[in-house]
mmCIF file of C-alpha atoms in Angstrom:
data_model
loop_
_atom_site.group_PDB
_atom_site.id
_atom_site.type_symbol
_atom_site.label_atom_id
_atom_site.label_comp_id
_atom_site.label_asym_id
_atom_site.label_seq_id
_atom_site.Cartn_x
_atom_site.Cartn_y
_atom_site.Cartn_z
ATOM 1 C CA MET A 1 18.313 13.504 -2.024
ATOM 2 C CA ILE A 2 17.351 10.308 -0.216
ATOM 3 C CA ILE A 3 15.419 7.632 -2.069
ATOM 4 C CA ILE A 4 13.515 5.191 0.116
ATOM 5 C CA VAL A 5 12.638 1.937 -1.639
ATOM 6 C CA THR A 6 9.843 -0.188 -0.221
ATOM 7 C CA GLY A 7 7.721 -3.143 -1.248
ATOM 8 C CA MET A 8 6.484 -6.509 -0.030
ATOM 9 C CA PRO A 9 8.865 -9.528 -0.071
ATOM 10 C CA GLY A 10 9.518 -10.671 -3.611
ATOM 11 C CA SER A 11 8.064 -7.537 -5.194
ATOM 12 C CA GLY A 12 11.292 -6.565 -6.974
ATOM 13 C CA LYS A 13 12.805 -3.846 -4.753
ATOM 14 C CA SER A 14 16.386 -4.834 -5.501
ATOM 15 C CA LYS A 15 15.982 -4.057 -9.223
ATOM 16 C CA ILE A 16 15.371 -0.428 -8.300
ATOM 17 C CA VAL A 17 18.295 -0.280 -5.896
ATOM 18 C CA HIS A 18 20.575 -1.829 -8.529
ATOM 19 C CA GLU A 19 19.431 0.621 -11.196
ATOM 20 C CA PHE A 20 20.470 3.544 -8.969
ATOM 21 C CA GLU A 21 23.763 1.782 -8.195
ATOM 22 C CA ARG A 22 24.390 1.262 -11.890
ATOM 23 C CA ARG A 23 24.124 5.056 -12.271
ATOM 24 C CA GLY A 24 26.683 5.524 -9.506
ATOM 25 C CA PHE A 25 24.462 6.153 -6.481
ATOM 26 C CA PRO A 26 25.172 4.122 -3.337
ATOM 27 C CA SER A 27 22.614 2.383 -1.131
ATOM 28 C CA VAL A 28 22.143 1.383 2.475
ATOM 29 C CA SER A 29 20.276 -1.846 3.134
ATOM 30 C CA MET A 30 18.228 -1.966 6.347
ATOM 31 C CA GLY A 31 18.743 -5.747 6.392
ATOM 32 C CA ASP A 32 22.527 -5.363 6.097
ATOM 33 C CA VAL A 33 22.521 -3.000 9.094
ATOM 34 C CA VAL A 34 21.133 -5.783 11.298
ATOM 35 C CA ARG A 35 23.424 -8.407 9.768
ATOM 36 C CA GLU A 36 26.488 -6.224 10.428
ATOM 37 C CA GLU A 37 25.387 -5.702 14.034
ATOM 38 C CA THR A 38 25.064 -9.465 14.390
ATOM 39 C CA VAL A 39 28.651 -9.981 13.227
ATOM 40 C CA LYS A 40 29.882 -7.075 15.415
ATOM 41 C CA ARG A 41 28.403 -8.844 18.429
ATOM 42 C CA GLY A 42 30.428 -11.958 17.633
ATOM 43 C CA LEU A 43 27.420 -14.030 16.564
ATOM 44 C CA GLU A 44 27.199 -16.361 13.607
ATOM 45 C CA LEU A 45 25.022 -15.136 10.720
ATOM 46 C CA THR A 46 22.036 -17.436 11.211
ATOM 47 C CA LYS A 47 18.390 -16.470 10.739
ATOM 48 C CA GLU A 48 17.808 -16.928 14.494
ATOM 49 C CA ASN A 49 20.758 -14.740 15.541
ATOM 50 C CA VAL A 50 19.757 -11.962 13.153
ATOM 51 C CA ALA A 51 16.198 -12.035 14.533
ATOM 52 C CA LYS A 52 17.582 -11.988 18.094
ATOM 53 C CA VAL A 53 19.865 -9.002 17.401
ATOM 54 C CA SER A 54 16.995 -7.220 15.688
ATOM 55 C CA ILE A 55 14.879 -7.557 18.861
ATOM 56 C CA ARG A 56 17.789 -6.554 21.130
ATOM 57 C CA LEU A 57 18.501 -3.484 19.018
ATOM 58 C CA ARG A 58 14.899 -2.370 19.519
ATOM 59 C CA GLN A 59 15.196 -2.909 23.279
ATOM 60 C CA GLU A 60 18.385 -0.834 23.354
ATOM 61 C CA LEU A 61 17.561 1.933 20.858
ATOM 62 C CA GLY A 62 13.757 1.889 20.568
ATOM 63 C CA GLN A 63 11.340 0.839 17.808
ATOM 64 C CA ASN A 64 13.327 2.599 15.092
ATOM 65 C CA ALA A 65 16.684 1.114 16.079
ATOM 66 C CA VAL A 66 17.583 -0.037 12.588
ATOM 67 C CA ALA A 67 16.682 3.312 11.035
ATOM 68 C CA LYS A 68 18.775 5.099 13.664
ATOM 69 C CA LEU A 69 21.813 2.957 12.816
ATOM 70 C CA ALA A 70 21.170 3.461 9.109
ATOM 71 C CA VAL A 71 21.123 7.262 9.569
ATOM 72 C CA GLU A 72 24.870 7.289 10.259
ATOM 73 C CA LYS A 73 25.617 5.301 7.128
ATOM 74 C CA VAL A 74 23.385 7.545 5.033
ATOM 75 C CA ARG A 75 25.055 10.649 6.477
ATOM 76 C CA GLU A 76 28.466 9.327 5.523
ATOM 77 C CA LEU A 77 27.400 8.434 1.978
ATOM 78 C CA LEU A 78 25.720 11.822 1.455
ATOM 79 C CA ARG A 79 29.166 13.432 1.886
ATOM 80 C CA GLU A 80 30.276 11.786 -1.358
ATOM 81 C CA SER A 81 27.048 11.357 -3.311
ATOM 82 C CA PRO A 82 24.115 13.699 -4.050
ATOM 83 C CA ILE A 83 21.720 10.738 -3.933
ATOM 84 C CA VAL A 84 21.622 7.866 -1.437
ATOM 85 C CA VAL A 85 19.167 4.980 -1.680
ATOM 86 C CA ILE A 86 17.732 3.236 1.391
ATOM 87 C CA ASP A 87 16.584 -0.313 0.784
ATOM 88 C CA GLY A 88 13.899 -2.006 2.878
ATOM 89 C CA VAL A 89 12.124 0.666 4.961
ATOM 90 C CA ARG A 90 9.107 -0.917 6.672
ATOM 91 C CA SER A 91 7.172 1.780 8.542
ATOM 92 C CA LEU A 92 6.234 5.454 8.382
ATOM 93 C CA ASP A 93 7.967 5.739 11.763
ATOM 94 C CA GLU A 94 11.230 4.772 10.083
ATOM 95 C CA VAL A 95 10.539 7.283 7.310
ATOM 96 C CA GLY A 96 10.007 9.857 10.083
ATOM 97 C CA THR A 97 13.393 8.994 11.601
ATOM 98 C CA PHE A 98 15.071 9.789 8.264
ATOM 99 C CA ARG A 99 13.044 12.977 7.781
ATOM 100 C CA GLY A 100 14.022 14.076 11.286
ATOM 101 C CA ALA A 101 17.707 13.288 10.757
ATOM 102 C CA PHE A 102 17.908 15.018 7.348
ATOM 103 C CA PRO A 103 15.545 18.012 7.536
ATOM 104 C CA GLY A 104 17.151 19.787 4.562
ATOM 105 C CA GLU A 105 17.228 16.766 2.294
ATOM 106 C CA LYS A 106 14.539 15.889 -0.249
ATOM 107 C CA ILE A 107 13.170 12.420 0.582
ATOM 108 C CA LEU A 108 11.313 10.384 -2.045
ATOM 109 C CA ILE A 109 9.527 7.098 -1.426
ATOM 110 C CA ILE A 110 9.415 4.579 -4.271
ATOM 111 C CA ALA A 111 7.151 1.555 -3.799
ATOM 112 C CA VAL A 112 7.008 -1.534 -5.983
ATOM 113 C CA HIS A 113 3.752 -3.415 -6.168
ATOM 114 C CA THR A 114 3.474 -6.998 -7.353
ATOM 115 C CA PRO A 115 0.203 -8.937 -6.972
ATOM 116 C CA PRO A 116 0.493 -11.490 -4.111
ATOM 117 C CA MET A 117 0.008 -14.536 -6.347
ATOM 118 C CA LEU A 118 2.879 -13.426 -8.610
ATOM 119 C CA ARG A 119 5.152 -12.707 -5.630
ATOM 120 C CA PHE A 120 4.447 -16.161 -4.272
ATOM 121 C CA GLU A 121 5.284 -17.827 -7.573
ATOM 122 C CA ARG A 122 8.492 -15.819 -7.973
ATOM 123 C CA LEU A 123 9.674 -16.423 -4.391
ATOM 124 C CA ARG A 124 8.956 -20.126 -4.677
ATOM 125 C CA ALA A 125 10.898 -20.279 -7.935
ATOM 126 C CA ARG A 126 13.805 -18.280 -6.449
ATOM 127 C CA GLY A 127 14.078 -20.800 -3.613
ATOM 128 C CA ARG A 128 16.534 -18.855 -1.410
ATOM 129 C CA HIS A 129 16.853 -20.687 1.913
ATOM 130 C CA ASP A 130 14.375 -18.321 3.614
ATOM 131 C CA ASP A 131 11.923 -18.121 0.694
ATOM 132 C CA PRO A 132 8.460 -19.589 1.320
ATOM 133 C CA GLN A 133 7.590 -22.860 -0.368
ATOM 134 C CA THR A 134 3.947 -22.984 0.726
ATOM 135 C CA TRP A 135 1.140 -20.402 0.609
ATOM 136 C CA GLU A 136 0.934 -20.553 4.436
ATOM 137 C CA ASP A 137 4.638 -19.680 4.808
ATOM 138 C CA PHE A 138 4.179 -16.917 2.269
ATOM 139 C CA GLU A 139 1.218 -15.412 4.151
ATOM 140 C CA GLU A 140 3.112 -15.640 7.433
ATOM 141 C CA ARG A 141 6.092 -13.806 5.996
ATOM 142 C CA ASP A 142 3.844 -11.160 4.442
ATOM 143 C CA TRP A 143 2.071 -10.709 7.746
ATOM 144 C CA LYS A 144 5.385 -10.004 9.508
ATOM 145 C CA GLU A 145 6.036 -7.126 7.102
ATOM 146 C CA LEU A 146 2.482 -5.807 7.337
ATOM 147 C CA LYS A 147 2.668 -5.761 11.143
ATOM 148 C CA PHE A 148 5.678 -3.444 10.906
ATOM 149 C CA GLY A 149 3.473 -1.054 8.940
ATOM 150 C CA ILE A 150 4.955 -1.510 5.466
ATOM 151 C CA GLY A 151 1.483 -1.078 3.929
ATOM 152 C CA ASN A 152 1.425 2.509 5.183
ATOM 153 C CA VAL A 153 4.745 3.287 3.487
ATOM 154 C CA ILE A 154 3.414 1.790 0.243
ATOM 155 C CA ALA A 155 0.166 3.784 0.544
ATOM 156 C CA MET A 156 2.141 7.019 0.963
ATOM 157 C CA ALA A 157 4.687 6.427 -1.815
ATOM 158 C CA ASP A 158 5.649 9.292 -4.126
ATOM 159 C CA HIS A 159 6.199 6.841 -6.973
ATOM 160 C CA MET A 160 4.613 3.445 -7.542
ATOM 161 C CA VAL A 161 6.088 0.929 -9.958
ATOM 162 C CA VAL A 162 3.864 -2.001 -10.834
ATOM 163 C CA ASN A 163 5.695 -5.256 -11.453
ATOM 164 C CA ASP A 164 2.978 -7.432 -12.951
ATOM 165 C CA CYS A 165 4.677 -7.922 -16.287
ATOM 166 C CA SER A 166 7.676 -9.635 -17.914
ATOM 167 C CA ARG A 167 11.129 -9.063 -16.425
ATOM 168 C CA GLU A 168 12.129 -7.006 -19.477
ATOM 169 C CA GLU A 169 9.074 -4.777 -19.211
ATOM 170 C CA TYR A 170 9.648 -4.296 -15.467
ATOM 171 C CA GLU A 171 13.291 -3.376 -16.047
ATOM 172 C CA LYS A 172 12.130 -0.849 -18.621
ATOM 173 C CA ARG A 173 9.647 0.665 -16.148
ATOM 174 C CA VAL A 174 12.385 0.930 -13.524
ATOM 175 C CA ARG A 175 14.826 2.581 -15.963
ATOM 176 C CA GLU A 176 12.148 5.077 -17.026
ATOM 177 C CA LEU A 177 11.309 5.947 -13.422
ATOM 178 C CA VAL A 178 14.965 6.445 -12.498
ATOM 179 C CA ASP A 179 15.457 8.598 -15.623
ATOM 180 C CA LYS A 180 12.473 10.726 -14.602
ATOM 181 C CA ILE A 181 13.637 11.154 -11.002
ATOM 182 C CA LEU A 182 17.172 12.074 -12.061
ATOM 183 C CA ALA A 183 15.866 14.526 -14.665
ATOM 184 C CA GLU A 184 13.701 16.279 -12.066
ATOM 185 C CA HIS A 185 16.454 16.373 -9.480
ATOM 186 C CA MET B 1 -17.179 -12.420 -8.446
ATOM 187 C CA ILE B 2 -16.693 -9.682 -5.874
ATOM 188 C CA ILE B 3 -14.477 -6.705 -6.708
ATOM 189 C CA ILE B 4 -13.126 -4.801 -3.735
ATOM 190 C CA VAL B 5 -11.974 -1.283 -4.577
ATOM 191 C CA THR B 6 -9.580 0.465 -2.217
ATOM 192 C CA GLY B 7 -7.347 3.511 -2.169
ATOM 193 C CA MET B 8 -6.478 6.545 -0.075
ATOM 194 C CA PRO B 9 -8.850 9.559 -0.001
ATOM 195 C CA GLY B 10 -8.774 11.401 -3.304
ATOM 196 C CA SER B 11 -6.964 8.606 -5.144
ATOM 197 C CA GLY B 12 -9.723 8.067 -7.709
ATOM 198 C CA LYS B 13 -11.604 5.008 -6.441
ATOM 199 C CA SER B 14 -14.986 6.191 -7.703
ATOM 200 C CA LYS B 15 -13.805 6.168 -11.348
ATOM 201 C CA ILE B 16 -13.312 2.417 -11.053
ATOM 202 C CA VAL B 17 -16.670 1.856 -9.387
ATOM 203 C CA HIS B 18 -18.391 3.943 -12.083
ATOM 204 C CA GLU B 19 -16.663 2.053 -14.890
ATOM 205 C CA PHE B 20 -18.077 -1.234 -13.552
ATOM 206 C CA GLU B 21 -21.509 0.398 -13.142
ATOM 207 C CA ARG B 22 -21.342 1.653 -16.725
ATOM 208 C CA ARG B 23 -20.925 -1.994 -17.773
ATOM 209 C CA GLY B 24 -23.994 -2.958 -15.751
ATOM 210 C CA PHE B 25 -22.434 -4.220 -12.515
ATOM 211 C CA PRO B 26 -23.832 -2.831 -9.248
ATOM 212 C CA SER B 27 -21.833 -1.633 -6.261
ATOM 213 C CA VAL B 28 -22.141 -1.381 -2.503
ATOM 214 C CA SER B 29 -20.521 1.615 -0.831
ATOM 215 C CA MET B 30 -19.198 1.050 2.688
ATOM 216 C CA GLY B 31 -19.794 4.740 3.389
ATOM 217 C CA ASP B 32 -23.435 4.510 2.255
ATOM 218 C CA VAL B 33 -23.984 1.587 4.625
ATOM 219 C CA VAL B 34 -23.157 3.833 7.586
ATOM 220 C CA ARG B 35 -25.143 6.764 6.180
ATOM 221 C CA GLU B 36 -28.218 4.537 5.722
ATOM 222 C CA GLU B 37 -27.892 3.287 9.291
ATOM 223 C CA THR B 38 -27.730 6.887 10.461
ATOM 224 C CA VAL B 39 -31.016 7.688 8.698
ATOM 225 C CA LYS B 40 -32.612 4.435 9.955
ATOM 226 C CA ARG B 41 -31.839 5.532 13.503
ATOM 227 C CA GLY B 42 -33.712 8.774 12.952
ATOM 228 C CA LEU B 43 -30.607 10.969 12.968
ATOM 229 C CA GLU B 44 -29.808 13.840 10.650
ATOM 230 C CA LEU B 45 -27.051 13.164 8.095
ATOM 231 C CA THR B 46 -24.285 15.273 9.656
ATOM 232 C CA LYS B 47 -20.605 14.334 9.757
ATOM 233 C CA GLU B 48 -20.839 14.039 13.565
ATOM 234 C CA ASN B 49 -23.896 11.746 13.526
ATOM 235 C CA VAL B 50 -22.352 9.479 10.886
ATOM 236 C CA ALA B 51 -19.163 9.207 12.970
ATOM 237 C CA LYS B 52 -21.267 8.461 16.078
ATOM 238 C CA VAL B 53 -23.276 5.722 14.331
ATOM 239 C CA SER B 54 -20.057 4.275 12.938
ATOM 240 C CA ILE B 55 -18.690 3.915 16.486
ATOM 241 C CA ARG B 56 -21.985 2.543 17.843
ATOM 242 C CA LEU B 57 -22.159 -0.034 15.057
ATOM 243 C CA ARG B 58 -18.725 -1.293 16.080
ATOM 244 C CA GLN B 59 -19.825 -1.513 19.715
ATOM 245 C CA GLU B 60 -22.893 -3.505 18.684
ATOM 246 C CA LEU B 61 -21.500 -5.729 15.923
ATOM 247 C CA GLY B 62 -17.720 -5.690 16.432
ATOM 248 C CA GLN B 63 -14.806 -4.161 14.527
ATOM 249 C CA ASN B 64 -16.125 -5.293 11.150
ATOM 250 C CA ALA B 65 -19.643 -3.962 11.709
ATOM 251 C CA VAL B 66 -19.814 -2.106 8.403
ATOM 252 C CA ALA B 67 -18.531 -5.097 6.429
ATOM 253 C CA LYS B 68 -21.083 -7.337 8.163
ATOM 254 C CA LEU B 69 -23.925 -5.013 7.154
ATOM 255 C CA ALA B 70 -22.522 -4.766 3.631
ATOM 256 C CA VAL B 71 -22.490 -8.580 3.321
ATOM 257 C CA GLU B 72 -26.295 -8.682 3.203
ATOM 258 C CA LYS B 73 -26.417 -6.080 0.440
ATOM 259 C CA VAL B 74 -23.747 -7.903 -1.550
ATOM 260 C CA ARG B 75 -25.587 -11.213 -1.128
ATOM 261 C CA GLU B 76 -28.763 -9.660 -2.497
ATOM 262 C CA LEU B 77 -27.016 -8.085 -5.486
ATOM 263 C CA LEU B 78 -25.188 -11.330 -6.315
ATOM 264 C CA ARG B 79 -28.602 -12.933 -6.956
ATOM 265 C CA GLU B 80 -29.061 -10.649 -9.963
ATOM 266 C CA SER B 81 -25.498 -9.884 -11.067
ATOM 267 C CA PRO B 82 -22.440 -12.107 -11.622
ATOM 268 C CA ILE B 83 -20.183 -9.268 -10.428
ATOM 269 C CA VAL B 84 -20.665 -6.950 -7.445
ATOM 270 C CA VAL B 85 -18.284 -4.124 -6.591
ATOM 271 C CA ILE B 86 -17.558 -3.064 -2.994
ATOM 272 C CA ASP B 87 -16.389 0.511 -2.619
ATOM 273 C CA GLY B 88 -14.241 1.701 0.282
ATOM 274 C CA VAL B 89 -12.879 -1.374 2.099
ATOM 275 C CA ARG B 90 -10.324 -0.238 4.676
ATOM 276 C CA SER B 91 -8.755 -3.294 6.333
ATOM 277 C CA LEU B 92 -7.726 -6.879 5.628
ATOM 278 C CA ASP B 93 -10.120 -7.809 8.448
ATOM 279 C CA GLU B 94 -12.990 -6.447 6.372
ATOM 280 C CA VAL B 95 -11.674 -8.367 3.349
ATOM 281 C CA GLY B 96 -11.677 -11.456 5.595
ATOM 282 C CA THR B 97 -15.317 -10.843 6.517
ATOM 283 C CA PHE B 98 -16.237 -10.911 2.827
ATOM 284 C CA ARG B 99 -14.096 -13.981 2.142
ATOM 285 C CA GLY B 100 -15.756 -15.745 5.085
ATOM 286 C CA ALA B 101 -19.267 -14.791 3.960
ATOM 287 C CA PHE B 102 -18.712 -15.809 0.314
ATOM 288 C CA PRO B 103 -16.375 -18.813 0.373
ATOM 289 C CA GLY B 104 -17.280 -19.932 -3.156
ATOM 290 C CA GLU B 105 -16.953 -16.504 -4.741
ATOM 291 C CA LYS B 106 -13.819 -15.182 -6.435
ATOM 292 C CA ILE B 107 -12.721 -11.981 -4.667
ATOM 293 C CA LEU B 108 -10.412 -9.496 -6.382
ATOM 294 C CA ILE B 109 -8.869 -6.440 -4.762
ATOM 295 C CA ILE B 110 -8.225 -3.391 -6.955
ATOM 296 C CA ALA B 111 -6.156 -0.585 -5.426
ATOM 297 C CA VAL B 112 -5.639 2.880 -6.868
ATOM 298 C CA HIS B 113 -2.454 4.693 -6.008
ATOM 299 C CA THR B 114 -2.014 8.433 -6.364
ATOM 300 C CA PRO B 115 1.069 10.185 -4.936
ATOM 301 C CA PRO B 116 0.130 12.103 -1.749
ATOM 302 C CA MET B 117 0.999 15.523 -3.196
ATOM 303 C CA LEU B 118 -1.315 14.953 -6.165
ATOM 304 C CA ARG B 119 -4.131 13.701 -3.934
ATOM 305 C CA PHE B 120 -3.800 16.798 -1.786
ATOM 306 C CA GLU B 121 -3.972 19.113 -4.790
ATOM 307 C CA ARG B 122 -6.974 17.284 -6.224
ATOM 308 C CA LEU B 123 -8.888 17.183 -2.922
ATOM 309 C CA ARG B 124 -8.218 20.850 -2.298
ATOM 310 C CA ALA B 125 -9.427 21.684 -5.798
ATOM 311 C CA ARG B 126 -12.523 19.480 -5.380
ATOM 312 C CA GLY B 127 -13.457 21.370 -2.228
ATOM 313 C CA ARG B 128 -16.270 19.064 -1.033
ATOM 314 C CA HIS B 129 -17.325 20.204 2.455
ATOM 315 C CA ASP B 130 -15.208 17.503 4.139
ATOM 316 C CA ASP B 131 -12.186 17.857 1.819
ATOM 317 C CA PRO B 132 -8.956 19.103 3.423
ATOM 318 C CA GLN B 133 -7.820 22.634 2.642
ATOM 319 C CA THR B 134 -4.476 22.464 4.459
ATOM 320 C CA TRP B 135 -1.663 19.900 4.405
ATOM 321 C CA GLU B 136 -2.243 19.278 8.136
ATOM 322 C CA ASP B 137 -5.932 18.429 7.585
ATOM 323 C CA PHE B 138 -4.897 16.216 4.686
ATOM 324 C CA GLU B 139 -2.362 14.308 6.795
ATOM 325 C CA GLU B 140 -4.895 13.919 9.600
ATOM 326 C CA ARG B 141 -7.488 12.468 7.247
ATOM 327 C CA ASP B 142 -4.908 10.142 5.693
ATOM 328 C CA TRP B 143 -3.857 8.984 9.119
ATOM 329 C CA LYS B 144 -7.442 8.021 9.993
ATOM 330 C CA GLU B 145 -7.522 5.713 6.979
ATOM 331 C CA LEU B 146 -4.072 4.283 7.673
ATOM 332 C CA LYS B 147 -5.052 3.470 11.268
ATOM 333 C CA PHE B 148 -7.900 1.313 9.958
ATOM 334 C CA GLY B 149 -5.287 -0.680 8.046
ATOM 335 C CA ILE B 150 -6.020 0.503 4.516
ATOM 336 C CA GLY B 151 -2.294 0.313 3.673
ATOM 337 C CA ASN B 152 -2.411 -3.452 4.169
ATOM 338 C CA VAL B 153 -5.287 -3.803 1.702
ATOM 339 C CA ILE B 154 -3.350 -1.701 -0.828
ATOM 340 C CA ALA B 155 -0.187 -3.783 -0.263
ATOM 341 C CA MET B 156 -2.137 -7.000 -0.928
ATOM 342 C CA ALA B 157 -4.063 -5.814 -3.989
ATOM 343 C CA ASP B 158 -4.458 -8.120 -6.985
ATOM 344 C CA HIS B 159 -4.461 -5.135 -9.328
ATOM 345 C CA MET B 160 -2.862 -1.744 -8.854
ATOM 346 C CA VAL B 161 -3.850 1.241 -10.984
ATOM 347 C CA VAL B 162 -1.559 4.235 -10.770
ATOM 348 C CA ASN B 163 -3.306 7.585 -11.095
ATOM 349 C CA ASP B 164 -0.369 9.959 -11.542
ATOM 350 C CA CYS B 165 -1.360 11.150 -14.994
ATOM 351 C CA SER B 166 -3.982 13.204 -16.824
ATOM 352 C CA ARG B 167 -7.648 12.418 -16.247
ATOM 353 C CA GLU B 168 -7.956 11.032 -19.785
ATOM 354 C CA GLU B 169 -4.968 8.723 -19.324
ATOM 355 C CA TYR B 170 -6.297 7.512 -15.962
ATOM 356 C CA GLU B 171 -9.725 6.802 -17.447
ATOM 357 C CA LYS B 172 -7.992 4.823 -20.186
ATOM 358 C CA ARG B 173 -6.051 2.801 -17.605
ATOM 359 C CA VAL B 174 -9.266 2.063 -15.713
ATOM 360 C CA ARG B 175 -11.101 0.982 -18.870
ATOM 361 C CA GLU B 176 -8.224 -1.311 -19.839
ATOM 362 C CA LEU B 177 -8.128 -2.893 -16.386
ATOM 363 C CA VAL B 178 -11.891 -3.486 -16.363
ATOM 364 C CA ASP B 179 -11.667 -4.964 -19.887
ATOM 365 C CA LYS B 180 -8.931 -7.311 -18.713
ATOM 366 C CA ILE B 181 -10.800 -8.424 -15.596
ATOM 367 C CA LEU B 182 -14.018 -9.043 -17.534
ATOM 368 C CA ALA B 183 -12.144 -10.961 -20.244
ATOM 369 C CA GLU B 184 -10.523 -13.225 -17.652
ATOM 370 C CA HIS B 185 -13.774 -13.806 -15.759
#
């Protein structure tokens, strides 16, 4: 089974990925795929270089370049694990690439939803170097994701976790969802 | 305050609209706006005529034609009611039209999410003349909504209700959300 995890920036995707990892299931990060390609091409890991490689990959391999590279990693992990998690899918086209590459595999989409105002507050508090500090930066970053088509993946999710609560309550919701998915599998 | 209700076909939007109406707050349906225009233009209320008028309205008034017509109805209702609900918004552009028309008004987006498989089963069971009977019809209808950009509105919702449960439980969730919104208003 392949679990696709999606959600807007700062929504809390990584908690879900980590919960599956804690249970022994590996993950492939779409962001890591691009970062690895950047290093492979002998470039320093700066925001600009990663963006450049991301564009070049699309020129070389088409719109779903990152998904196509991720397919190989997923295939390898599926040899060892019955469940592989994919972190950071941003369009239904990418979902289609995975469905096409793994026709016999069950594919589930999990989306996390956090209200925009809460995501903004959390990202600002996190303060990672690329996290937005102003509402304008936040909207710009959101818009980048929306242009990819991430809203469509969220709209078509098989499971929706709402992260509008305390961290403890959210962690509980994630644990319960993972329990449910594993029980049904 | 303006409450925008959004969600994919068959997700359960109308339950939310009805709950606000039950508490005395009126609503404007984006679909009704087009149907009224169809009647105004002397055409019979068939699916084809409504689709035709919907296209003509866009040619005459631009992409957000329906939202622009809805603005006048909302403005009128806001004279009598502190809260007006808008049913069936399908793009962030339409949301922007409302924000632009009512700069002083608080605007909240409520999205309902129902997993696609459940929506399909419910729509098929409902069997309204335009409800899909096959998975292909269902996907085609979904795709129409997604092309408008409804996924972006869902991704940017201030409140997300998940309708993956019994009807009673969903009605309870809706009542609790409406209670919360009214208490905070």
